[in-house]
CSV table of C-alpha atoms and ligand atoms in Angstrom, one decimal:
chain,number,residue,atom,x,y,z
R,1,MET,CA,-72.3,-117.4,-8.5
R,2,SER,CA,-68.9,-118.9,-8.8
R,3,ASP,CA,-67.8,-115.9,-9.9
R,4,TYR,CA,-68.8,-113.8,-7.3
R,5,ILE,CA,-66.6,-111.2,-5.9
R,6,VAL,CA,-66.5,-112.1,-2.5
R,7,PHE,CA,-65.5,-108.9,-0.2
R,8,GLY,CA,-62.5,-109.0,1.6
R,9,LYS,CA,-61.7,-112.4,0.4
R,10,PRO,CA,-58.2,-114.0,2.7
R,11,ASP,CA,-55.5,-115.1,1.1
R,12,ILE,CA,-55.3,-119.0,1.9
R,13,GLN,CA,-52.7,-120.8,0.6
R,14,GLU,CA,-51.1,-123.6,0.9
R,15,ALA,CA,-49.0,-123.3,3.3
R,16,GLU,CA,-50.9,-122.1,5.5
R,17,ILE,CA,-53.6,-125.4,5.3
R,18,ALA,CA,-50.3,-128.1,5.7
R,19,GLU,CA,-49.4,-125.6,9.1
R,20,VAL,CA,-53.3,-127.1,9.7
R,21,ILE,CA,-52.9,-130.2,9.0
R,22,ASP,CA,-49.7,-130.5,11.1
R,23,SER,CA,-51.0,-128.4,14.4
R,24,LEU,CA,-54.3,-131.0,14.1
R,25,ARG,CA,-51.9,-134.4,13.9
R,26,SER,CA,-49.5,-133.6,16.4
R,27,CYS,CA,-52.4,-132.5,18.8
R,28,TRP,CA,-51.3,-129.5,20.1
R,29,LEU,CA,-55.0,-127.7,19.8
R,30,GLY,CA,-54.9,-125.1,21.8
R,31,THR,CA,-52.4,-122.3,23.0
R,32,GLY,CA,-49.0,-123.8,22.4
R,33,PRO,CA,-45.4,-123.5,20.3
R,34,LYS,CA,-47.2,-122.3,17.4
R,35,VAL,CA,-49.5,-119.1,19.2
R,36,GLN,CA,-45.8,-119.6,21.4
R,37,ARG,CA,-44.0,-118.7,17.2
R,38,PHE,CA,-46.2,-116.4,16.2
R,39,GLU,CA,-45.1,-114.0,18.7
R,40,SER,CA,-42.3,-114.1,18.7
R,41,ASP,CA,-43.1,-113.8,14.8
R,42,PHE,CA,-45.0,-110.8,15.0
R,43,ALA,CA,-43.5,-109.0,17.4
R,44,LYS,CA,-40.1,-109.1,15.1
R,45,TYR,CA,-42.0,-108.2,12.2
R,46,LYS,CA,-43.3,-105.4,14.5
R,47,GLY,CA,-39.8,-103.9,16.4
R,48,MET,CA,-41.4,-104.9,19.4
R,49,PRO,CA,-39.2,-106.2,22.0
R,50,GLU,CA,-39.6,-110.1,22.6
R,51,GLY,CA,-42.1,-111.1,24.9
R,52,SER,CA,-44.2,-107.4,24.7
R,53,VAL,CA,-47.4,-109.1,23.1
R,54,ALA,CA,-49.4,-111.6,23.4
R,55,ALA,CA,-52.0,-113.3,21.2
R,56,LEU,CA,-56.3,-113.6,21.8
R,57,ASN,CA,-59.3,-114.9,20.0
R,58,SER,CA,-59.7,-111.4,19.0
R,59,CYS,CA,-58.7,-107.5,18.5
R,60,THR,CA,-62.6,-107.1,20.2
R,61,ALA,CA,-60.5,-108.5,22.8
R,62,ALA,CA,-57.6,-106.6,23.2
R,63,LEU,CA,-59.6,-103.9,23.6
R,64,HIS,CA,-61.0,-105.0,26.4
R,65,LEU,CA,-57.6,-106.5,28.0
R,66,SER,CA,-56.2,-103.2,27.5
R,67,LEU,CA,-58.7,-100.9,28.9
R,68,LEU,CA,-58.9,-103.5,31.9
R,69,ALA,CA,-55.3,-103.5,32.5
R,70,ALA,CA,-55.1,-99.4,31.9
R,71,GLY,CA,-56.7,-99.6,34.6
R,72,VAL,CA,-60.7,-98.1,32.9
R,73,GLY,CA,-63.9,-98.2,34.5
R,74,PHE,CA,-66.9,-97.5,36.8
R,75,GLY,CA,-66.9,-94.0,36.2
R,76,ASP,CA,-64.3,-93.5,34.0
R,77,GLU,CA,-63.7,-91.4,30.7
R,78,VAL,CA,-62.6,-92.5,27.6
R,79,ILE,CA,-62.6,-91.0,24.2
R,80,THR,CA,-62.5,-92.4,21.1
R,81,THR,CA,-63.7,-91.7,17.5
R,82,GLY,CA,-67.2,-91.3,16.5
R,83,LEU,CA,-66.4,-93.8,13.6
R,84,THR,CA,-65.2,-96.9,14.0
R,85,PHE,CA,-65.9,-100.3,13.6
R,86,CYS,CA,-68.9,-100.9,16.6
R,87,ALA,CA,-65.7,-103.2,19.0
R,88,THR,CA,-63.5,-101.0,19.7
R,89,VAL,CA,-66.7,-98.5,21.3
R,90,ASN,CA,-68.8,-101.4,23.1
R,91,SER,CA,-65.3,-102.3,24.5
R,92,ILE,CA,-65.2,-99.4,26.6
R,93,VAL,CA,-69.0,-99.8,27.3
R,94,ASN,CA,-67.8,-103.4,28.9
R,95,THR,CA,-65.7,-102.1,31.0
R,96,GLY,CA,-67.9,-99.7,32.9
R,97,ALA,CA,-66.4,-97.0,32.4
R,98,THR,CA,-68.5,-93.5,29.4
R,99,PRO,CA,-66.9,-93.9,25.5
R,100,VAL,CA,-67.0,-90.2,25.0
R,101,LEU,CA,-67.1,-89.6,21.1
R,102,VAL,CA,-65.3,-87.7,18.8
R,103,ASP,CA,-65.7,-86.7,16.0
R,104,VAL,CA,-62.9,-87.1,12.7
R,105,SER,CA,-61.5,-84.5,10.2
R,106,LEU,CA,-60.6,-84.3,6.9
R,107,PRO,CA,-59.3,-86.0,4.1
R,108,HIS,CA,-58.6,-88.9,5.9
R,109,TYR,CA,-61.4,-89.5,9.1
R,110,ASN,CA,-59.0,-89.9,11.3
R,111,ILE,CA,-60.6,-88.3,14.8
R,112,ASP,CA,-59.6,-84.6,15.6
R,113,PRO,CA,-57.0,-83.6,17.8
R,114,THR,CA,-58.8,-80.1,18.2
R,115,LEU,CA,-62.1,-81.5,19.3
R,116,ILE,CA,-60.2,-84.4,22.5
R,117,ARG,CA,-59.0,-81.7,23.7
R,118,GLU,CA,-62.1,-80.3,24.7
R,119,SER,CA,-63.2,-83.7,25.6
R,120,ILE,CA,-61.1,-84.5,28.1
R,121,SER,CA,-62.6,-83.5,31.8
R,122,ASP,CA,-60.9,-84.6,35.1
R,123,SER,CA,-62.9,-87.8,34.5
R,124,THR,CA,-60.8,-89.3,31.3
R,125,LYS,CA,-58.7,-92.1,32.2
R,126,ALA,CA,-57.9,-93.0,28.9
R,127,ILE,CA,-57.5,-92.3,24.5
R,128,VAL,CA,-58.8,-94.5,22.2
R,129,VAL,CA,-57.6,-93.6,18.5
R,130,VAL,CA,-58.2,-95.5,15.4
R,131,HIS,CA,-55.7,-96.0,12.2
R,132,TYR,CA,-59.2,-95.7,9.7
R,133,ALA,CA,-58.8,-97.7,6.9
R,134,GLY,CA,-54.6,-98.3,7.6
R,135,VAL,CA,-53.9,-94.3,7.8
R,136,ALA,CA,-51.8,-93.2,10.6
R,137,CYS,CA,-53.9,-90.7,13.1
R,138,GLU,CA,-52.0,-87.4,14.3
R,139,MET,CA,-50.0,-88.9,17.3
R,140,THR,CA,-47.6,-86.5,17.9
R,141,GLU,CA,-50.6,-84.0,19.3
R,142,ILE,CA,-52.4,-87.2,20.4
R,143,LYS,CA,-49.7,-87.9,22.6
R,144,ARG,CA,-48.9,-84.5,23.6
R,145,LEU,CA,-52.4,-84.5,24.7
R,146,CYS,CA,-52.1,-87.9,27.0
R,147,ASP,CA,-48.5,-86.5,27.8
R,148,GLU,CA,-50.1,-83.4,30.1
R,149,PHE,CA,-53.8,-84.3,30.9
R,150,ASP,CA,-52.3,-87.9,32.4
R,151,LEU,CA,-54.0,-90.0,29.6
R,152,VAL,CA,-53.2,-94.0,29.0
R,153,LEU,CA,-53.3,-94.4,24.8
R,154,ILE,CA,-54.4,-97.3,23.4
R,155,GLU,CA,-54.5,-97.9,19.5
R,156,ASP,CA,-57.0,-100.5,17.8
R,157,CYS,CA,-54.9,-101.0,14.8
R,158,ALA,CA,-57.0,-103.2,13.6
R,159,HIS,CA,-56.9,-102.2,9.8
R,160,ALA,CA,-53.1,-100.7,10.8
R,161,ILE,CA,-50.2,-104.0,11.1
R,162,GLU,CA,-47.8,-102.9,8.2
R,163,GLY,CA,-48.3,-99.0,9.0
R,164,TYR,CA,-46.1,-96.1,10.0
R,165,TYR,CA,-46.8,-92.8,12.1
R,166,LYS,CA,-43.8,-90.7,10.8
R,167,ASP,CA,-40.6,-93.8,11.8
R,168,THR,CA,-43.0,-94.7,14.3
R,169,PRO,CA,-44.8,-98.4,13.5
R,170,LEU,CA,-48.5,-98.3,14.8
R,171,GLY,CA,-48.5,-99.4,17.1
R,172,LEU,CA,-45.5,-98.2,19.1
R,173,VAL,CA,-47.3,-95.2,19.8
R,174,GLY,CA,-48.9,-95.2,22.6
R,175,ASP,CA,-49.1,-97.7,25.8
R,176,TYR,CA,-51.4,-100.1,24.6
R,177,SER,CA,-52.3,-101.4,21.0
R,178,CYS,CA,-54.4,-104.2,20.1
R,179,PHE,CA,-54.4,-106.0,16.4
R,180,SER,CA,-56.8,-108.0,14.7
R,181,PHE,CA,-56.7,-111.4,12.7
R,182,TYR,CA,-60.6,-111.8,11.5
R,183,ALA,CA,-61.5,-113.0,7.5
R,184,THR,CA,-61.4,-109.7,5.7
R,185,LYS,CA,-58.1,-108.1,8.0
R,186,ASN,CA,-54.8,-107.2,5.9
R,187,ILE,CA,-53.8,-110.4,7.8
R,188,THR,CA,-56.1,-113.1,9.1
R,189,THR,CA,-55.7,-116.1,11.9
R,190,GLY,CA,-59.7,-116.7,11.0
R,191,GLU,CA,-61.0,-114.7,13.9
R,192,GLY,CA,-57.9,-113.8,16.1
R,193,GLY,CA,-56.2,-110.8,17.3
R,194,MET,CA,-52.6,-109.7,19.6
R,195,ILE,CA,-52.3,-106.8,22.1
R,196,TYR,CA,-48.9,-105.2,22.5
R,197,SER,CA,-48.5,-102.8,25.5
R,198,ARG,CA,-45.4,-101.4,26.6
R,199,ASN,CA,-45.4,-101.9,30.3
R,200,PRO,CA,-44.0,-106.2,31.6
R,201,ASP,CA,-46.0,-106.1,33.6
R,202,SER,CA,-49.0,-105.9,32.0
R,203,LEU,CA,-48.7,-108.1,29.3
R,204,GLU,CA,-48.1,-110.8,32.6
R,205,ARG,CA,-51.8,-109.6,33.9
R,206,ILE,CA,-53.5,-109.5,30.0
R,207,LYS,CA,-52.1,-113.2,29.6
R,208,THR,CA,-53.7,-114.2,33.5
R,209,LEU,CA,-56.9,-111.6,32.6
R,210,SER,CA,-57.1,-113.3,28.7
R,211,LEU,CA,-57.2,-117.3,30.5
R,212,HIS,CA,-59.7,-117.5,33.2
R,213,GLY,CA,-57.0,-115.2,35.4
R,214,MET,CA,-54.9,-118.5,36.1
R,215,SER,CA,-51.1,-118.5,36.3
R,216,ALA,CA,-50.1,-120.7,33.6
R,217,ASP,CA,-51.3,-121.2,30.7
R,218,ALA,CA,-52.1,-125.0,28.8
R,219,TRP,CA,-48.7,-124.9,27.0
R,220,GLY,CA,-47.5,-124.7,31.7
R,221,ARG,CA,-49.2,-126.4,33.3
R,222,PHE,CA,-49.9,-129.8,30.9
R,223,SER,CA,-45.2,-130.3,29.9
R,224,ASP,CA,-42.5,-131.7,30.5
R,225,ASP,CA,-42.1,-131.9,33.6
R,226,GLY,CA,-45.6,-132.7,34.4
R,227,TYR,CA,-48.6,-131.5,35.8
R,228,ASN,CA,-48.4,-128.1,37.5
R,229,HIS,CA,-51.7,-126.4,39.6
R,230,TYR,CA,-52.8,-123.4,38.3
R,231,TYR,CA,-53.7,-120.4,40.7
R,232,VAL,CA,-56.5,-118.0,40.0
R,233,ALA,CA,-55.1,-115.1,40.3
R,234,GLU,CA,-58.5,-112.7,39.5
R,235,PRO,CA,-61.7,-113.3,37.4
R,236,GLY,CA,-60.7,-114.0,33.8
R,237,PHE,CA,-61.8,-113.9,31.4
R,238,LYS,CA,-61.3,-117.3,28.3
R,239,TYR,CA,-59.7,-114.9,25.9
R,240,ASN,CA,-56.3,-117.4,24.7
R,241,MET,CA,-55.7,-117.8,20.5
R,242,MET,CA,-55.6,-121.5,20.0
R,243,ASP,CA,-52.5,-123.7,17.8
R,244,LEU,CA,-55.1,-124.1,15.0
R,245,GLN,CA,-55.1,-120.7,14.5
R,246,ALA,CA,-51.7,-119.7,15.2
R,247,ALA,CA,-51.1,-122.1,11.7
R,248,VAL,CA,-52.9,-120.3,9.5
R,249,GLY,CA,-51.3,-116.1,10.4
R,250,ILE,CA,-47.5,-117.5,10.5
R,251,HIS,CA,-48.0,-118.2,7.0
R,252,GLN,CA,-49.7,-114.7,6.2
R,253,LEU,CA,-47.7,-113.3,8.1
R,254,ALA,CA,-44.9,-114.5,5.9
R,255,ARG,CA,-46.5,-113.3,2.9
R,256,ILE,CA,-48.2,-110.1,4.8
R,257,GLU,CA,-45.5,-107.9,2.5
R,258,HIS,CA,-46.7,-109.6,-0.4
R,259,ALA,CA,-49.8,-109.0,0.5
R,260,TRP,CA,-49.0,-105.6,1.1
R,261,LYS,CA,-47.7,-104.6,-2.8
R,262,LYS,CA,-50.8,-105.6,-4.3
R,263,ARG,CA,-53.5,-103.9,-1.7
R,264,LYS,CA,-51.0,-100.8,-2.7
R,265,GLU,CA,-51.6,-101.6,-6.7
R,266,CYS,CA,-55.1,-101.7,-6.5
R,267,TYR,CA,-55.1,-98.8,-4.5
R,268,GLU,CA,-53.2,-96.8,-7.6
R,269,PHE,CA,-55.4,-98.6,-10.3
R,270,TYR,CA,-59.1,-97.4,-7.9
R,271,GLN,CA,-57.2,-94.2,-8.6
R,272,SER,CA,-56.6,-94.1,-11.5
R,273,GLU,CA,-59.1,-95.2,-12.7
R,274,LEU,CA,-62.1,-94.2,-11.3
R,275,THR,CA,-61.4,-90.3,-11.7
R,276,ASP,CA,-64.5,-88.2,-13.4
R,277,LEU,CA,-67.0,-90.3,-12.1
R,278,PRO,CA,-69.1,-88.7,-8.6
R,279,ILE,CA,-67.7,-90.1,-6.0
R,280,GLU,CA,-65.2,-89.0,-3.5
R,281,LEU,CA,-61.6,-91.6,-4.1
R,282,PRO,CA,-59.6,-92.2,-0.4
R,283,ARG,CA,-57.0,-89.3,-0.3
R,284,HIS,CA,-54.7,-92.5,1.4
R,285,HIS,CA,-52.4,-91.5,-0.3
R,286,GLU,CA,-51.6,-87.5,0.4
R,287,HIS,CA,-49.9,-88.4,4.2
R,288,ASP,CA,-45.9,-88.0,5.1
R,289,SER,CA,-46.4,-92.2,7.0
R,290,ARG,CA,-46.1,-95.5,5.3
R,291,ILE,CA,-50.2,-96.5,4.9
R,292,SER,CA,-50.9,-100.0,5.9
R,293,TYR,CA,-54.0,-99.7,2.7
R,294,HIS,CA,-56.7,-101.7,4.4
R,295,LEU,CA,-60.0,-100.4,2.6
R,296,PHE,CA,-60.8,-98.0,-0.4
R,297,PRO,CA,-64.0,-96.6,0.8
R,298,VAL,CA,-65.0,-94.4,-1.7
R,299,LEU,CA,-68.0,-91.6,-0.7
R,300,ILE,CA,-70.9,-91.1,-3.0
R,301,GLU,CA,-71.7,-87.6,-4.4
R,302,ASP,CA,-75.2,-86.0,-3.3
R,303,GLY,CA,-75.5,-85.7,-7.4
R,304,ALA,CA,-75.0,-89.1,-8.3
R,305,ARG,CA,-77.4,-90.4,-10.2
R,306,ILE,CA,-79.0,-93.6,-7.5
R,307,GLY,CA,-77.5,-93.7,-3.3
R,308,ARG,CA,-75.1,-95.6,-1.5
R,309,ASP,CA,-77.7,-98.1,-0.2
R,310,GLN,CA,-78.8,-98.4,-4.0
R,311,LEU,CA,-75.7,-99.1,-5.5
R,312,MET,CA,-74.5,-101.4,-3.8
R,313,LEU,CA,-77.5,-104.2,-4.4
R,314,GLN,CA,-76.6,-103.2,-8.4
R,315,LEU,CA,-72.7,-104.6,-7.8
R,316,HIS,CA,-74.0,-107.2,-5.9
R,317,GLU,CA,-76.6,-108.1,-8.6
R,318,ARG,CA,-73.5,-107.9,-10.9
R,319,GLY,CA,-71.1,-110.2,-8.6
R,320,ILE,CA,-69.6,-107.9,-6.8
R,321,GLY,CA,-69.2,-107.7,-3.3
R,322,THR,CA,-69.1,-104.4,-1.1
R,323,GLY,CA,-69.4,-103.3,2.4
R,324,VAL,CA,-69.3,-100.2,4.7
R,325,HIS,CA,-67.3,-99.0,7.2
R,326,TYR,CA,-68.3,-97.4,8.6
R,327,GLN,CA,-72.2,-96.2,9.4
R,328,SER,CA,-71.5,-93.3,12.4
R,329,ILE,CA,-71.6,-95.0,15.9
R,330,MET,CA,-73.8,-92.2,16.7
R,331,SER,CA,-76.1,-94.0,13.7
R,332,GLN,CA,-76.8,-97.3,15.6
R,333,PRO,CA,-79.9,-97.7,18.0
R,334,TYR,CA,-78.3,-98.1,21.5
R,335,TYR,CA,-75.7,-95.1,21.3
R,336,ARG,CA,-77.6,-92.8,19.7
R,337,SER,CA,-80.7,-92.9,22.5
R,338,ARG,CA,-77.9,-93.3,24.7
R,339,PHE,CA,-76.3,-90.0,24.3
R,340,ARG,CA,-78.4,-88.2,21.3
R,341,GLY,CA,-78.0,-84.6,22.3
R,342,ILE,CA,-74.8,-85.1,23.9
R,343,TYR,CA,-72.1,-85.7,21.8
R,344,ASN,CA,-72.3,-84.5,17.8
R,345,THR,CA,-70.4,-86.3,15.2
R,346,PRO,CA,-71.4,-84.9,12.1
R,347,ILE,CA,-68.6,-84.8,9.9
R,348,ALA,CA,-69.0,-89.2,11.0
R,349,ASP,CA,-72.8,-89.2,10.4
R,350,ASP,CA,-72.5,-88.3,6.8
R,351,PHE,CA,-69.7,-90.3,6.1
R,352,GLY,CA,-71.2,-93.1,7.6
R,353,GLU,CA,-74.6,-92.3,5.1
R,354,ARG,CA,-72.2,-92.1,1.9
R,355,THR,CA,-69.7,-94.7,2.0
R,356,ILE,CA,-69.1,-98.2,0.2
R,357,SER,CA,-65.7,-99.6,0.8
R,358,LEU,CA,-64.7,-101.3,-2.3
R,359,PRO,CA,-63.6,-105.4,-3.0
R,360,PHE,CA,-59.8,-104.0,-1.9
R,361,SER,CA,-57.7,-107.4,-0.9
R,362,ALA,CA,-54.9,-109.2,-2.1
R,363,SER,CA,-57.1,-112.1,-3.3
R,364,LEU,CA,-58.5,-109.5,-6.0
R,365,SER,CA,-57.3,-110.1,-9.7
R,366,GLU,CA,-56.5,-107.8,-12.6
R,367,SER,CA,-59.6,-108.7,-14.2
R,368,GLU,CA,-61.9,-108.9,-11.6
R,369,ARG,CA,-60.3,-105.2,-10.1
R,370,MET,CA,-61.4,-104.4,-13.7
R,371,ARG,CA,-64.5,-105.5,-13.2
R,372,VAL,CA,-65.2,-103.6,-10.2
R,373,VAL,CA,-64.5,-100.0,-12.3
R,374,LEU,CA,-66.7,-101.0,-15.5
R,375,SER,CA,-69.5,-101.8,-13.3
R,376,LEU,CA,-69.1,-98.5,-11.2
R,377,ARG,CA,-68.7,-96.6,-15.4
R,378,GLU,CA,-72.1,-98.2,-15.8
R,379,LEU,CA,-73.8,-97.4,-13.0
R,380,LEU,CA,-72.9,-93.4,-12.6
R,381,ASP,CA,-71.6,-91.9,-15.4
E,1,LIG,C1,-62.1,-105.3,12.5
E,1,LIG,C2,-62.2,-104.9,13.8
E,1,LIG,C3,-62.5,-104.4,15.2
E,1,LIG,C4,-62.4,-105.5,16.1
E,1,LIG,O1,-61.7,-107.2,15.9
E,1,LIG,P1,-62.2,-108.3,15.8
E,1,LIG,O2,-60.7,-109.2,15.3
E,1,LIG,O3,-62.9,-109.2,14.9
E,1,LIG,O4,-62.3,-108.8,17.0
E,1,LIG,C5,-62.2,-103.4,16.3
E,1,LIG,N1,-61.8,-102.3,15.6
E,1,LIG,C6,-62.1,-102.5,14.5
E,1,LIG,C7,-61.2,-100.6,13.5
E,1,LIG,C8,-62.0,-103.4,13.2
E,1,LIG,O5,-61.7,-102.9,12.1
C-alpha cells in the first residue's frame, strides 16, 4: 500500500542525497573528514566543548563504551530504569556488571529517584538514566545521589537530542551521554550514535576502544604525510561511524530545529484532537524543561472497546503503522527469568502492556495526522 503511514519514517532530503554521492565520489567511505565535521557540528549544537564527542556506529556502542570508560565491570552494579529499550540494559549486562532495575513514576514514566536511593548498595558504580520520550529525568535529585555516593552518571539521550533540564542541554548533566541516530530517531544517519564525555582523557580512551583499541584512526593513518604504524593499546571494538553515515547526519542536524517544531505541532494537534477517548494522553507539556518530542505514547484505558494489540492490528489494516515503547524490561524473557522476584517494576509493566506509540515524525503530513485521529475515533469511540 503506497499511502501506508510508516512508523517513524525519516525525513530525507536532497541535501543528504547529494552529500552521500559526494562521499562516494570522494572515495572517503570510512571514518574521515565528514565524521569530523559531524562531530564538531553536533558539539556546537549541544553547547559541548569542541573535541568532547565521538561519533560511533550506534547509541548501543556509546552506552557500552561509556560504561567501560567509567570502569564498570564484573562485580559492579548499575542502576537503570525498568522502562527503556533493551539496549540500555543489555549494554550493562555485556560489561559483566549486574543491572539493577528500578521502576518509573508518573506523569513522565522516567526513573523514580526515591527508588534509586533504596537500590544503592556498596557495589553500585553508576546510574544510567533514560530521558523517556524526550522528557528530562529529575536530574537535580539524581545528580545529588551520584555526588553523595560517588557514582558515575550516564545519560541515555537516544530520545533527547533537543531537550534541556532547566537551563542545561540534556547530556551535559552527567559524566557521559549517549545519542542515537537510528532510522526512527529525531535525526538519523541510518544507524549511528554519538558519545559525549566530560573528561577529555576518557574520550581519548573511548575513541581508541571504538576502533580496535588502535592508537590512531584511518584518517590519521592514511594521511598526506604517508603511512603511520598503528599500536594496539588494548583489545577494542569496531564501533566507528563512516563518512557515508555522517554525510546524512550533517544535513539532518542542520534541520533539527525545524523537525523539532513539526513534531511539537503534531504533539499539540494530537493533544487537542484526541480528547474524550478511552486513552490517557502523554503529559509532556506539564514538564518545566524543554521537551525533545520524540514519541507520542498513549495508554489504552481498561474499559476501552479493544485492547492494545488489537488496536495496533486494526490501525495496521487501515494503513497506519504504530509502535510499542516499551514493554517493560522485566517482561522480557531473559530479564524475567534472571530477576523475577528480585526486582519489581509494576508501573513499567502496566505501561508496557497498555501503551501504543502513534505515528509521530517530522515527515508526517497534516492529512496523515488527521487520518490517524479519524481512525482512532472510529476504533475507540
Ligand atoms: C534507540 C535506543 C537505543 C539504541 O540506539 P541504537 O542507535 O539503535 O543503538 C538505546 N536506548 C534507547 C532509549 C533507545 O530508544
